[in-house]
Each structure stands twice: as C-alpha cells, then as structure tokens.
PDB file of C-alpha atoms in Angstrom:
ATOM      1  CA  UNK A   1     -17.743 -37.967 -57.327  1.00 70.00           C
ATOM      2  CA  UNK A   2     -20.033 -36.334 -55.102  1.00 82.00           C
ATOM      3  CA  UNK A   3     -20.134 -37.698 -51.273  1.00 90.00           C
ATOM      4  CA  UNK A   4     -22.714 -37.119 -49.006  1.00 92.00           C
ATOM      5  CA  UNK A   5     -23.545 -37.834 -45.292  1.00 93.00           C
ATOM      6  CA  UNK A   6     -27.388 -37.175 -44.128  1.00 95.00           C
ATOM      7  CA  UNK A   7     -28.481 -36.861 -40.543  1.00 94.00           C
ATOM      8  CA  UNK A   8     -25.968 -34.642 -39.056  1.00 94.00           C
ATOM      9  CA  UNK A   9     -27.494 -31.825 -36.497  1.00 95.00           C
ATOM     10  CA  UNK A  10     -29.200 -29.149 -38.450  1.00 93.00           C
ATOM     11  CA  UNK A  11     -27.558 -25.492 -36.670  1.00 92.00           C
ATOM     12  CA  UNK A  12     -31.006 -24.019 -37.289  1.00 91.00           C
ATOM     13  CA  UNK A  13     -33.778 -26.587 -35.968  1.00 94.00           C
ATOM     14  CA  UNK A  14     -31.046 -28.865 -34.468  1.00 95.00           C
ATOM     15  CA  UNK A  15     -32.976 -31.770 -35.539  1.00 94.00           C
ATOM     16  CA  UNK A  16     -30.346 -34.605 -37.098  1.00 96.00           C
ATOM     17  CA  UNK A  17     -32.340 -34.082 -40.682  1.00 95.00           C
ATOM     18  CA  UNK A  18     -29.029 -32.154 -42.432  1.00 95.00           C
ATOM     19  CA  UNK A  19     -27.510 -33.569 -45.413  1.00 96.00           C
ATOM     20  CA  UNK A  20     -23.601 -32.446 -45.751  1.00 94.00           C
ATOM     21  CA  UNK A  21     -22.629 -32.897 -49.550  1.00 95.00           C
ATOM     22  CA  UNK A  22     -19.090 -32.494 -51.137  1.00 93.00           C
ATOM     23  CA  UNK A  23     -18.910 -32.338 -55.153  1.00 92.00           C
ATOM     24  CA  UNK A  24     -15.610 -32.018 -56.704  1.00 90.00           C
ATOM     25  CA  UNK A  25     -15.942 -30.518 -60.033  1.00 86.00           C
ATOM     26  CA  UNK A  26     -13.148 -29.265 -63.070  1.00 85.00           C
ATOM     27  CA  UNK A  27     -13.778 -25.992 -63.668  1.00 78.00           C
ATOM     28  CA  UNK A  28     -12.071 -23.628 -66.346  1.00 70.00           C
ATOM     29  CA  UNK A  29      -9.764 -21.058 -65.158  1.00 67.00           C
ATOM     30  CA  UNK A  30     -10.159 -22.308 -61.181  1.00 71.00           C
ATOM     31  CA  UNK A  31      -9.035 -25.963 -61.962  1.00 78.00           C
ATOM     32  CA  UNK A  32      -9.992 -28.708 -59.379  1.00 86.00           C
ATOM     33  CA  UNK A  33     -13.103 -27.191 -57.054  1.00 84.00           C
ATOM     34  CA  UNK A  34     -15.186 -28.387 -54.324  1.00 88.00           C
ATOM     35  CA  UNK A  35     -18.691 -27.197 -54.134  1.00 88.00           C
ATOM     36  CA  UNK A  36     -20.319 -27.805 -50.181  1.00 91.00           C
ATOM     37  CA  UNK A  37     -23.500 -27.657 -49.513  1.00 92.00           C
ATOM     38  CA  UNK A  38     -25.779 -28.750 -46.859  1.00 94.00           C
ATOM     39  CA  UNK A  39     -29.537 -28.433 -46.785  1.00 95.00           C
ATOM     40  CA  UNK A  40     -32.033 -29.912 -43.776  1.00 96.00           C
ATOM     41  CA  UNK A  41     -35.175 -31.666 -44.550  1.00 95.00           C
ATOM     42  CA  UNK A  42     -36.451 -30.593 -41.395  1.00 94.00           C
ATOM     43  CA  UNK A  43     -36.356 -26.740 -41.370  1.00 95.00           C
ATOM     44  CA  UNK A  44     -35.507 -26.178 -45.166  1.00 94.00           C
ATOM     45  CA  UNK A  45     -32.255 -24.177 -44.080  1.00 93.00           C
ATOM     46  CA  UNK A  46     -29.672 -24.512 -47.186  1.00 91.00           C
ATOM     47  CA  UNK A  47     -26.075 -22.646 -47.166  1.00 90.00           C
ATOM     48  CA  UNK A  48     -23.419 -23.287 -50.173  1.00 86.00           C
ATOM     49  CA  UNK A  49     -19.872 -22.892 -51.257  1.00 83.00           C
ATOM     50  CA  UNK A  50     -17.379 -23.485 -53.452  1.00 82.00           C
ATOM     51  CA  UNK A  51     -13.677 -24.000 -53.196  1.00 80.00           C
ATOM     52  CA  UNK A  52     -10.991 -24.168 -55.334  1.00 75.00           C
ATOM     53  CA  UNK A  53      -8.395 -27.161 -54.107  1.00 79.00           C
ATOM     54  CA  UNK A  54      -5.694 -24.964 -54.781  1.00 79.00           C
ATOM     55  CA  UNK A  55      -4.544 -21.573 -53.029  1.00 76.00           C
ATOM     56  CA  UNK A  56      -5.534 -18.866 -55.431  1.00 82.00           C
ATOM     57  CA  UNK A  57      -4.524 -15.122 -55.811  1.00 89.00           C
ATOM     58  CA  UNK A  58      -7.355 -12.420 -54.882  1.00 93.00           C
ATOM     59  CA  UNK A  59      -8.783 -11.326 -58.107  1.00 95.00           C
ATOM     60  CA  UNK A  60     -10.969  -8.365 -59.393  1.00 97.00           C
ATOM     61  CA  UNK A  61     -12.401  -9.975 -62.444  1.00 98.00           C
ATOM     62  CA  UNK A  62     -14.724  -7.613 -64.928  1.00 98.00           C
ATOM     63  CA  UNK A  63     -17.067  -8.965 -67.867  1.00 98.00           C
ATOM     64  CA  UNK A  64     -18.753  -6.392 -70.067  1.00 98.00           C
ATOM     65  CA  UNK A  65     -22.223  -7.894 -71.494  1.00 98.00           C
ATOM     66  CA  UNK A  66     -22.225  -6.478 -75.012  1.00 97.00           C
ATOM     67  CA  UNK A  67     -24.470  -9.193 -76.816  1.00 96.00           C
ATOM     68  CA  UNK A  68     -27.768 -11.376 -75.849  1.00 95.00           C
ATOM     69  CA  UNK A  69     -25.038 -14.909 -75.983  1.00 96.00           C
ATOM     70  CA  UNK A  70     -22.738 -13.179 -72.928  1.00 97.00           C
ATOM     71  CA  UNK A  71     -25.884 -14.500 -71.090  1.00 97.00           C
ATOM     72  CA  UNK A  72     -24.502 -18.037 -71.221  1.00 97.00           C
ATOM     73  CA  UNK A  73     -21.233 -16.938 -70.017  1.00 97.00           C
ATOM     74  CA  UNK A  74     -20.401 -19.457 -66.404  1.00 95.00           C
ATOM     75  CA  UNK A  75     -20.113 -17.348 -63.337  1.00 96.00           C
ATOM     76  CA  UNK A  76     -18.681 -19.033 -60.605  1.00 93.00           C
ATOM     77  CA  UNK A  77     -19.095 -17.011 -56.907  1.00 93.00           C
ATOM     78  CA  UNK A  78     -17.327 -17.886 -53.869  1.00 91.00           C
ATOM     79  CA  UNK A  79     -18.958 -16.571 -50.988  1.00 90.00           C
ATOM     80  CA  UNK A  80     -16.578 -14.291 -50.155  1.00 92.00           C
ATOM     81  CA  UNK A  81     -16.943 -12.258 -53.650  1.00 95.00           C
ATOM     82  CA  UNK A  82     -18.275  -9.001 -53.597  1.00 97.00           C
ATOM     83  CA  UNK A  83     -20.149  -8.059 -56.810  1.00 97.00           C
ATOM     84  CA  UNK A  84     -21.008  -5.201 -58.428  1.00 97.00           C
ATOM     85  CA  UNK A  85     -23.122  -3.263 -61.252  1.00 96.00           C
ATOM     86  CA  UNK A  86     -21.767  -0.142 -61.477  1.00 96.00           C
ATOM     87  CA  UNK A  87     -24.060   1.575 -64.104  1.00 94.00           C
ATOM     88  CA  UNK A  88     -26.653   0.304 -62.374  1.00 93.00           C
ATOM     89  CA  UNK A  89     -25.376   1.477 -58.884  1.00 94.00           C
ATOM     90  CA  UNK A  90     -25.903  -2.046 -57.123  1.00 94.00           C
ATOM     91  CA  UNK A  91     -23.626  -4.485 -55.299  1.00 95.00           C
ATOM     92  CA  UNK A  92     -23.677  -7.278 -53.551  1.00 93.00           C
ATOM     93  CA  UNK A  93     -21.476  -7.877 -50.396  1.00 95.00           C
ATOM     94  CA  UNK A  94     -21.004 -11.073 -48.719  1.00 92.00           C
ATOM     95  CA  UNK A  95     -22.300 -11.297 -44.885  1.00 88.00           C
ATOM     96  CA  UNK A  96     -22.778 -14.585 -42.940  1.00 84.00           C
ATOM     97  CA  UNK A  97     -25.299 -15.999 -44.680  1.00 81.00           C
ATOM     98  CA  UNK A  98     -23.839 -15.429 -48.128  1.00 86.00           C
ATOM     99  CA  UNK A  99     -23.211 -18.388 -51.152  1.00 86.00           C
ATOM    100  CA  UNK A 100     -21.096 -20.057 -53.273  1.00 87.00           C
ATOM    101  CA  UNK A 101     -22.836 -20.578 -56.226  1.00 89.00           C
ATOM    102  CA  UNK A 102     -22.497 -21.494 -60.367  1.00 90.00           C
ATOM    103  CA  UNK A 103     -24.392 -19.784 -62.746  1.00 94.00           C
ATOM    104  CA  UNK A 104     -24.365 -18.018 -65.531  1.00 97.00           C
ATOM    105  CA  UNK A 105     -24.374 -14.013 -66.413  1.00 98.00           C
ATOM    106  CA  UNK A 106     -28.342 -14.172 -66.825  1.00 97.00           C
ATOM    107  CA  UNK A 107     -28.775 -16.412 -63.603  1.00 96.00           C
ATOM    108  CA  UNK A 108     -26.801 -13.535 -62.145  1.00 96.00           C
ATOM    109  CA  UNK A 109     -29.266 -10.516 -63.599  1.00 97.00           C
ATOM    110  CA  UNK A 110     -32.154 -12.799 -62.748  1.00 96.00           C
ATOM    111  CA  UNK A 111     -31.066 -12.354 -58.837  1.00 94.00           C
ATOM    112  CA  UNK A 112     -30.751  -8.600 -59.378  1.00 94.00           C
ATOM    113  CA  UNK A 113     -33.887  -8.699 -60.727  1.00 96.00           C
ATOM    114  CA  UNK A 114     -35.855 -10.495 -57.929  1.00 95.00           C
ATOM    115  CA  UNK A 115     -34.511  -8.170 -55.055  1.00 93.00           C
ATOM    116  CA  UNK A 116     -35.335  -5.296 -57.137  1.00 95.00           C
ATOM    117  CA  UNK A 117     -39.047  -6.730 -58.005  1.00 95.00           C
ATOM    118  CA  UNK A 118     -39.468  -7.716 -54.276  1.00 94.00           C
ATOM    119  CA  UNK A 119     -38.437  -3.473 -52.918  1.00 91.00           C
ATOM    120  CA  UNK A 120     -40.802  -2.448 -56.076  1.00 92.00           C
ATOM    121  CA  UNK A 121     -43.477  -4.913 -54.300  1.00 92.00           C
ATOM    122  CA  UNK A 122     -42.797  -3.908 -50.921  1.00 91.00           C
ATOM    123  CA  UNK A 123     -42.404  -0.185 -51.298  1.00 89.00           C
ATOM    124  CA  UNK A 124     -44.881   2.304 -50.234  1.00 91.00           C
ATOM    125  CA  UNK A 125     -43.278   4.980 -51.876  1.00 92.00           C
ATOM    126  CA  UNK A 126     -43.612   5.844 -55.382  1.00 92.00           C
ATOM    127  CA  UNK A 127     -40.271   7.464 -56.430  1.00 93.00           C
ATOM    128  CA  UNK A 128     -38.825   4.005 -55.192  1.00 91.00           C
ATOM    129  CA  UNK A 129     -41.357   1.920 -57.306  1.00 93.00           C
ATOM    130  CA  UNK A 130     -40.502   4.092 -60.225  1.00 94.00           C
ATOM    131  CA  UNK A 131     -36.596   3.699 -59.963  1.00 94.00           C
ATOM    132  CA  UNK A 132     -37.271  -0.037 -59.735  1.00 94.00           C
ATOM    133  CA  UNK A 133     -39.604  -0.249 -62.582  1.00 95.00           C
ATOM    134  CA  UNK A 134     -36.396   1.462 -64.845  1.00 96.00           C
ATOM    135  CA  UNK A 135     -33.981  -0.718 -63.446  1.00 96.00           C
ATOM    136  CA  UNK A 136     -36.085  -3.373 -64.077  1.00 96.00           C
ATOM    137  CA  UNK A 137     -36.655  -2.082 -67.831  1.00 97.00           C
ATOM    138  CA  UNK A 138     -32.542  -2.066 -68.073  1.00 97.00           C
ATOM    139  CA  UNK A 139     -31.716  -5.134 -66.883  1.00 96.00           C
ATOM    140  CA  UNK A 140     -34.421  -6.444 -69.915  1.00 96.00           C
ATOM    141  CA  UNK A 141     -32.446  -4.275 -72.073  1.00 96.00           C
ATOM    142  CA  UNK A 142     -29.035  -5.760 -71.386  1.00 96.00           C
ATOM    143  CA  UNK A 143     -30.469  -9.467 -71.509  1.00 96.00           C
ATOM    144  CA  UNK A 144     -31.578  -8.576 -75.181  1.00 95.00           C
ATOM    145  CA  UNK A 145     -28.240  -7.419 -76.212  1.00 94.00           C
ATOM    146  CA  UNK A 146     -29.368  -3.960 -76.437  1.00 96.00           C
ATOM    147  CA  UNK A 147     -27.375  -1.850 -73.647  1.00 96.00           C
ATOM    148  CA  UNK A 148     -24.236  -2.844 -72.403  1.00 97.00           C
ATOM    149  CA  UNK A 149     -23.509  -3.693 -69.296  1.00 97.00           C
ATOM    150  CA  UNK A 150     -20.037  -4.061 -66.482  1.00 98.00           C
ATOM    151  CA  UNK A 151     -20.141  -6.810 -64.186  1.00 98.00           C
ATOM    152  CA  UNK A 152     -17.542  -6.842 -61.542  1.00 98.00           C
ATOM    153  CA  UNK A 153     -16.748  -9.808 -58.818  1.00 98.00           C
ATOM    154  CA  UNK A 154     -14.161  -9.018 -56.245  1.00 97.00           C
ATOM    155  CA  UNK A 155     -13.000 -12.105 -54.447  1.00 96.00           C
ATOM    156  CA  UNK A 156     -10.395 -11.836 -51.694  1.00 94.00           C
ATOM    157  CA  UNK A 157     -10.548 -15.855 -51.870  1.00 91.00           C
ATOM    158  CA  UNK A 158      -9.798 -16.063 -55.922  1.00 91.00           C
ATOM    159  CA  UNK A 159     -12.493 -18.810 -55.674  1.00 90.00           C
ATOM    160  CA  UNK A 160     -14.882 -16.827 -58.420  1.00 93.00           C
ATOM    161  CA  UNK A 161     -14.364 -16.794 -61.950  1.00 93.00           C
ATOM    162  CA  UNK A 162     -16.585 -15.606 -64.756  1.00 96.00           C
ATOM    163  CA  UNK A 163     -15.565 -18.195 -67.301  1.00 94.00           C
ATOM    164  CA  UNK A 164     -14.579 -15.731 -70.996  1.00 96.00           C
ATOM    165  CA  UNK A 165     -12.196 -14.991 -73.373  1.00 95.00           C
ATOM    166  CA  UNK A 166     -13.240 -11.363 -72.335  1.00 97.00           C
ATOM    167  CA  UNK A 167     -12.898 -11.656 -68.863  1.00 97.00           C
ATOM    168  CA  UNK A 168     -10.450  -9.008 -67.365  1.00 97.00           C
ATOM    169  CA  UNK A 169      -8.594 -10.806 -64.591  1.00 95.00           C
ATOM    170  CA  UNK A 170      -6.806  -8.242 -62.075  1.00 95.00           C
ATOM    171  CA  UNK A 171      -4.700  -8.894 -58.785  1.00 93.00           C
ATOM    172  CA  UNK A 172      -7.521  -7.464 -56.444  1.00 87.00           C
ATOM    173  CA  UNK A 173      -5.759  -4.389 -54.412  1.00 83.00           C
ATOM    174  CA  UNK A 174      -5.505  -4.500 -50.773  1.00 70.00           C
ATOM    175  CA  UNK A 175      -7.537  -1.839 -49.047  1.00 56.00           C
ATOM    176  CA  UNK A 176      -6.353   1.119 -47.454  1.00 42.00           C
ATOM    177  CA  UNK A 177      -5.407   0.620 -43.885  1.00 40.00           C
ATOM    178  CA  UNK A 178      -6.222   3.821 -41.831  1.00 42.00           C
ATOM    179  CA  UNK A 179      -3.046   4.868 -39.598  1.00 44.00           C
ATOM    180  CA  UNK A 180      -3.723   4.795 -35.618  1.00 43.00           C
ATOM    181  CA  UNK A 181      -3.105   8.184 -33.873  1.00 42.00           C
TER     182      UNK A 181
END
C-alpha cells in the first residue's frame, strides 16, 4: 500500500510543492521494508530510502558477477551502504545527500558507468580520459559475461541486500577505534 501526502514544505525551494511517499514492500532476505521518498514539483529536488521494519545486523555482503544473467540479480541499497569495486578501484560512500535505492547488478554498473563517462567528458587531461575509456571498456566486459567482477556493499544499517544464492553475507566488523593519548 503506498501512502502519500503532497504539499508539505519543500527544504530546498521551501515552496509547499513536496510530495512525502511511504511504500511498504516484501523483499527477500530483508523481509517487510519501507521505501521513502519525497520529490518537489517545484524545484525538482528528490531524496530516497529504504528501511527494513525490523532491526537488522550490519552486514558486508559480496556478489561476484561471473555470467551476463548476474545482471538481473536485485540490489537493494540503504543509504547508509558503502559500496565498492575493488578490481576496479572505485567506491561509493554515503554523504548527506546519498539514496536508498532498488536495482539490479547492471542498474548498479550503469551508475559506475555515468560518473566515469561524465570525468572522461569533463577532463582536460588525457591520461584521465584514457583510464576512463578502459574502465569504461571493463565494465562492457563484465556486463557480457566476459570478466568477472566483486561487488561489495557494506551497510552499518543491514538495510541492503543483493538478492542471490551466491551472495556472501558477513557480520560487517566494527572499525578500529584509535586510543586517546
């Protein structure tokens, strides 16, 4: 059932165009979750989340694309998760502005390759352009099922999940704490 309320106060614009909507979903592995999103008509600002209704453990979770069907596999991302591409040498933190969102593992390449075609674009330098251009070439690679590939979501939340049979699901380790002198 998804409930939503329209004309709240947009924090951007401030204009009472923002639409609050709450969609509560089953999804496997997480259970009952609650996706939030709001988006104004006004200023076009958009944020997103999901939840999972009940408490869940941290989790490091780690899918290996091996074939061109692992593209299908559902990722779910809190907006807390951290994700990372090891081979590739790229992550993905969270700041204040990051999203919730459901996909799928080539949704999730797709945004890898957008930031990397915008620096390509955007670059003046080419030794940049060129390590873009074979990224770029990879990525292709992996979506073909023709190079493996490790995808890794930390979530201190345990609201991700990258929906597999194959999925490694680890406790996600506390990080060092750094003793005071």
């Amino acid at each position: 059932m998804v409930d939503t309320i329209k004309g709240e106060t947009c924090p951007i614009c401030l204009e009472k165009r923002l639409s609050l909507t709450e969609d509560e979903m089953e999804i496997p592995f997480l259970g009952k979750t609650f996706v939030f999103s709001m988006h104004c008509e006004g200023c076009g600002f958009h944020k997103a989340d999901i939840e999972a209704a009940e408490m869940k453990d941290s989790c490091k979770l780690t899918f290996t694309i091996v074939k061109e069907e692992d593209m299908k596999v559902r990722v779910v991302k809190s907006s807390e998760a951290t994700i990372r591409v090891p081979q590739l040498h790229m992550t993905v933190t969270p700041g204040p502005a990051s999203e919730g969102y459901i996909s799928n593992i080539e949704g999730l390449l797709n945004r890898f390759e957008k930031v990397i075609e915008d620096e390509r674009e955007s670059s003046e330098e080419e030794n940049a352009k060129t390590t873009a251009k074979n990224l770029l070439k990879k990525i292709r690679k992996v979506k073909w099922g023709e190079m493996p590939l490790k995808i890794v979501i930390e979530d201190p939340s345990g609201n991700s999940a990258i929906i597999s049979e194959q999925t490694i699901i680890e406790k996600l380790k506390a990080e060092k704490k750094t003793k005071k002198k």
